[in-house]
Amino acid sequence: MNSGQRRASARILSLSGVCFGALSLVVMAPAPAIAQGAQVGPSSSIGEVVVTARKREESLIETPVAVTVFSADAIQAQSIANLSDIGNATPNVSFTTGNNDAGAAGSAVIFIRGIGQNDYANSTDPGVGTYIDGVYIGRAIGGLLDLPDVAQVEVLRGPQGTLFGKNTMGGAINITTTRPGQANGGAVAITAGEDNRLNADVEGDLRMSDKVGFRGVLSYRSQDGFVERLNGGDAIGAEERLIARVKAEFQPTDALNILLSADYTNDTSTSARVASRINPNSARASFWNDGAVLGPCPICVIPAFSVAAGERIDSRFAGTLRTTNANGSYDNDYDGGGVSARVDYGISDALTLRSITAHRTFDSVADADQDGQRIDFAQQSFDDVQHQISQEFNLISTGDRFDWIFGVYYFGEDAKASQEINLAYPIIALQNNFSTETQSKAVFGEGTYRFSDQWSLTAGLRYTKDEKDYEITTLCRPDILPSVIIMCTNGDYLPRTTRSADWDTLDPRVILQFQPTETSLIYASYSTGFKSGGFNARPSTASQVGPYDPETVDSYEIGAKTSAMDGRLLLSGAAFFYNYEDYQVTVSGTTPANLPVAVVGNVGTAEVFGVEGEVLARPTDYLTLNAGFGYTNAEYSELSPSLTAFFDSINAPASSRITLDDELPKTPKWTVNAGAEFRTPVGGAGAELRWRADWSWVDDQFSEARNFTETRSPAHHNLNGRITYVPANAGWTLALYGKNITDEEYIVNGFYPDGGNGAQVLVTPNEPREIGVQLRYEFGG
């Protein structure tokens, strides 16, 4: 261990002492494990929660993993609409939308404990894995999932390399959708709110026999945009989405269960990403000064771009983040979905064979106005198509002393993209076409041996081999600037370039567990994680295509969980230290010829340490409280010389280079959340009012590896509330809800495309306050 690791270890031991000192006060108290929203109706305890964080069903209190669980009741009570809302209620998690480039409306940007990925290009993989019913979702596009039919969401923090595999270095989002019910029934819900919010949900279960059941869900989401166009046109950031899901479950014998699933999403929402600033020192901004057009202005006399000399068109003067002067297209069109088959066969009472087979695909088109001005200076259009297949086999055994799981896994992906950027002056029109074919194979095993009722040891190992074939061509358009045409060869700015690479890795995990009582757990773990290498989607030369190396992380974690007060209190906490190597980043800039260029590479090594804690309590039968906090310190410890060479090649000033003093992106030092729900009886017939408030606070964070002030998200808080009337035995509920009640306004994501030298900064603002009502009616069952 080097000196930096020793210093970090000393810090983590000090911080963990505070965390576990509090837990030790109640570690001997007996009670069941709990999770957010586990209760239904008044109760003296909170109830047991079963999780699948280790690919088998086990109690949350017995699972030696830092995991936050959201039940279906919690999702509804906290007005959680999609996965990004879960980030507000989970320690050390940043979950936003609005990637770099065009910023497709449904793209997910997930970071856990400082590990994630901003870039959504198919040549780059995410750092946090998302799974739906055991199926890995390979791309960030379409990853901002709605939760209309979800039974449970588990947020696993820390590397999950042994059981879940590559691209789960930061953690995993494990989503379980609702299975067909045991009786005929269903529900209908209508939601209406500000900005013409209109949601509709219909779900139904059909039970043909005790061996055959079906379930169908249809959901619609609609709302006007919240970023006003000052020069006319519909506001951007509008929501328009249709989600459908069907399931069929068969139980031919007591030992055999077959679950078939299909889902489809159509999303025509518009991106809320806006170009917010113009740098007057940029060559591309030479016609503007302090937001005013100067003369002579060659493009100003063209009708499409006509403006008056002296007219202010810079969006800095539009007033707020939620206004823009842009008049270009922000249209998105996403069609995606998949099918899967899960088969569980009980070979014996102690041994189960499981197979999960899946195919998923999507086609996405995302447009964005890049200049943010009334003149149509720059327009982007990105088209992505992806197909993936996966097959996993698990053999799961449970015993008195020894539990184990063995598995094999295959993932195949074919992804293509076309990225077109048109700049009106100077006339630059390049079209970037690239594709990635991936094959990933793995074999893994993990076992837990119980030496006694209190002590157990878990050990696991996964071998992964990734193979990728990559192809890219950058086309020169006919109307390209003459000085750029000189650099074209047979119509190509970058001729067809192919690359192939493969990587393999062994990822171990070792966990020592101690249970002083039946309802308390202390654990210490060591594990590693692996994120696949890749290629550059935006090079200007063949030498910049790559490949770049995989990321790896060594993780050390200690944690504790305990419940007390006869099941009315649960405390959990963890402290962690990461040695994070070959950290992958995308850095961009402009060439001496004023052409955009980006390089994806391994920036170097970082050290990450922190602590987190959560508490859930029910002091009375009618009051439930929850709170959580997270602290993460992420520092670069070593930078790659190749990074310095790239900055030199684009003449990057010192202010726009990565240094050892910079912070890792999407890594706020502090995250805090708290919630309370109070239930009051109404009348004497069993009706009640449920009063719910949820508050979160997130420290400031940078959107990019280079800590540009322009794309920094400031520290901010969020307040949500909900009042629900539940009549006795009526089958319906009526709720009044509020989200972002104080109408906080801040940047959730940002991108400086030209690396500090460009004419504009691209930012995505958060959504404004929304007040609405929801009526839900359940029938049958």
mmCIF file of N, CA, C and O in Angstrom, residues 86 94 178 366 483 553:
data_model
loop_
_atom_site.group_PDB
_atom_site.id
_atom_site.type_symbol
_atom_site.label_atom_id
_atom_site.label_comp_id
_atom_site.label_asym_id
_atom_site.label_seq_id
_atom_site.Cartn_x
_atom_site.Cartn_y
_atom_site.Cartn_z
ATOM 1 N N ILE A 86 -34.971 8.386 -7.803
ATOM 2 C CA ILE A 86 -34.401 7.523 -6.764
ATOM 3 C C ILE A 86 -33.054 8.047 -6.298
ATOM 4 O O ILE A 86 -32.670 7.871 -5.138
ATOM 5 N N SER A 94 -25.525 9.765 -7.800
ATOM 6 C CA SER A 94 -25.901 10.869 -8.690
ATOM 7 C C SER A 94 -26.576 10.263 -9.904
ATOM 8 O O SER A 94 -25.976 9.477 -10.639
ATOM 9 N N THR A 178 -43.422 -6.390 -11.622
ATOM 10 C CA THR A 178 -44.469 -7.156 -10.950
ATOM 11 C C THR A 178 -44.841 -8.392 -11.755
ATOM 12 O O THR A 178 -45.074 -8.315 -12.969
ATOM 13 N N ALA A 366 -32.007 11.778 -32.026
ATOM 14 C CA ALA A 366 -32.002 12.921 -31.113
ATOM 15 C C ALA A 366 -31.449 14.143 -31.835
ATOM 16 O O ALA A 366 -30.322 14.121 -32.325
ATOM 17 N N SER A 483 -11.160 25.086 -46.934
ATOM 18 C CA SER A 483 -9.916 24.771 -46.225
ATOM 19 C C SER A 483 -9.960 23.397 -45.591
ATOM 20 O O SER A 483 -8.919 22.781 -45.348
ATOM 21 N N VAL A 553 -10.971 -1.383 -10.416
ATOM 22 C CA VAL A 553 -11.045 -0.821 -9.078
ATOM 23 C C VAL A 553 -10.834 -1.927 -8.058
ATOM 24 O O VAL A 553 -11.313 -3.047 -8.219
#
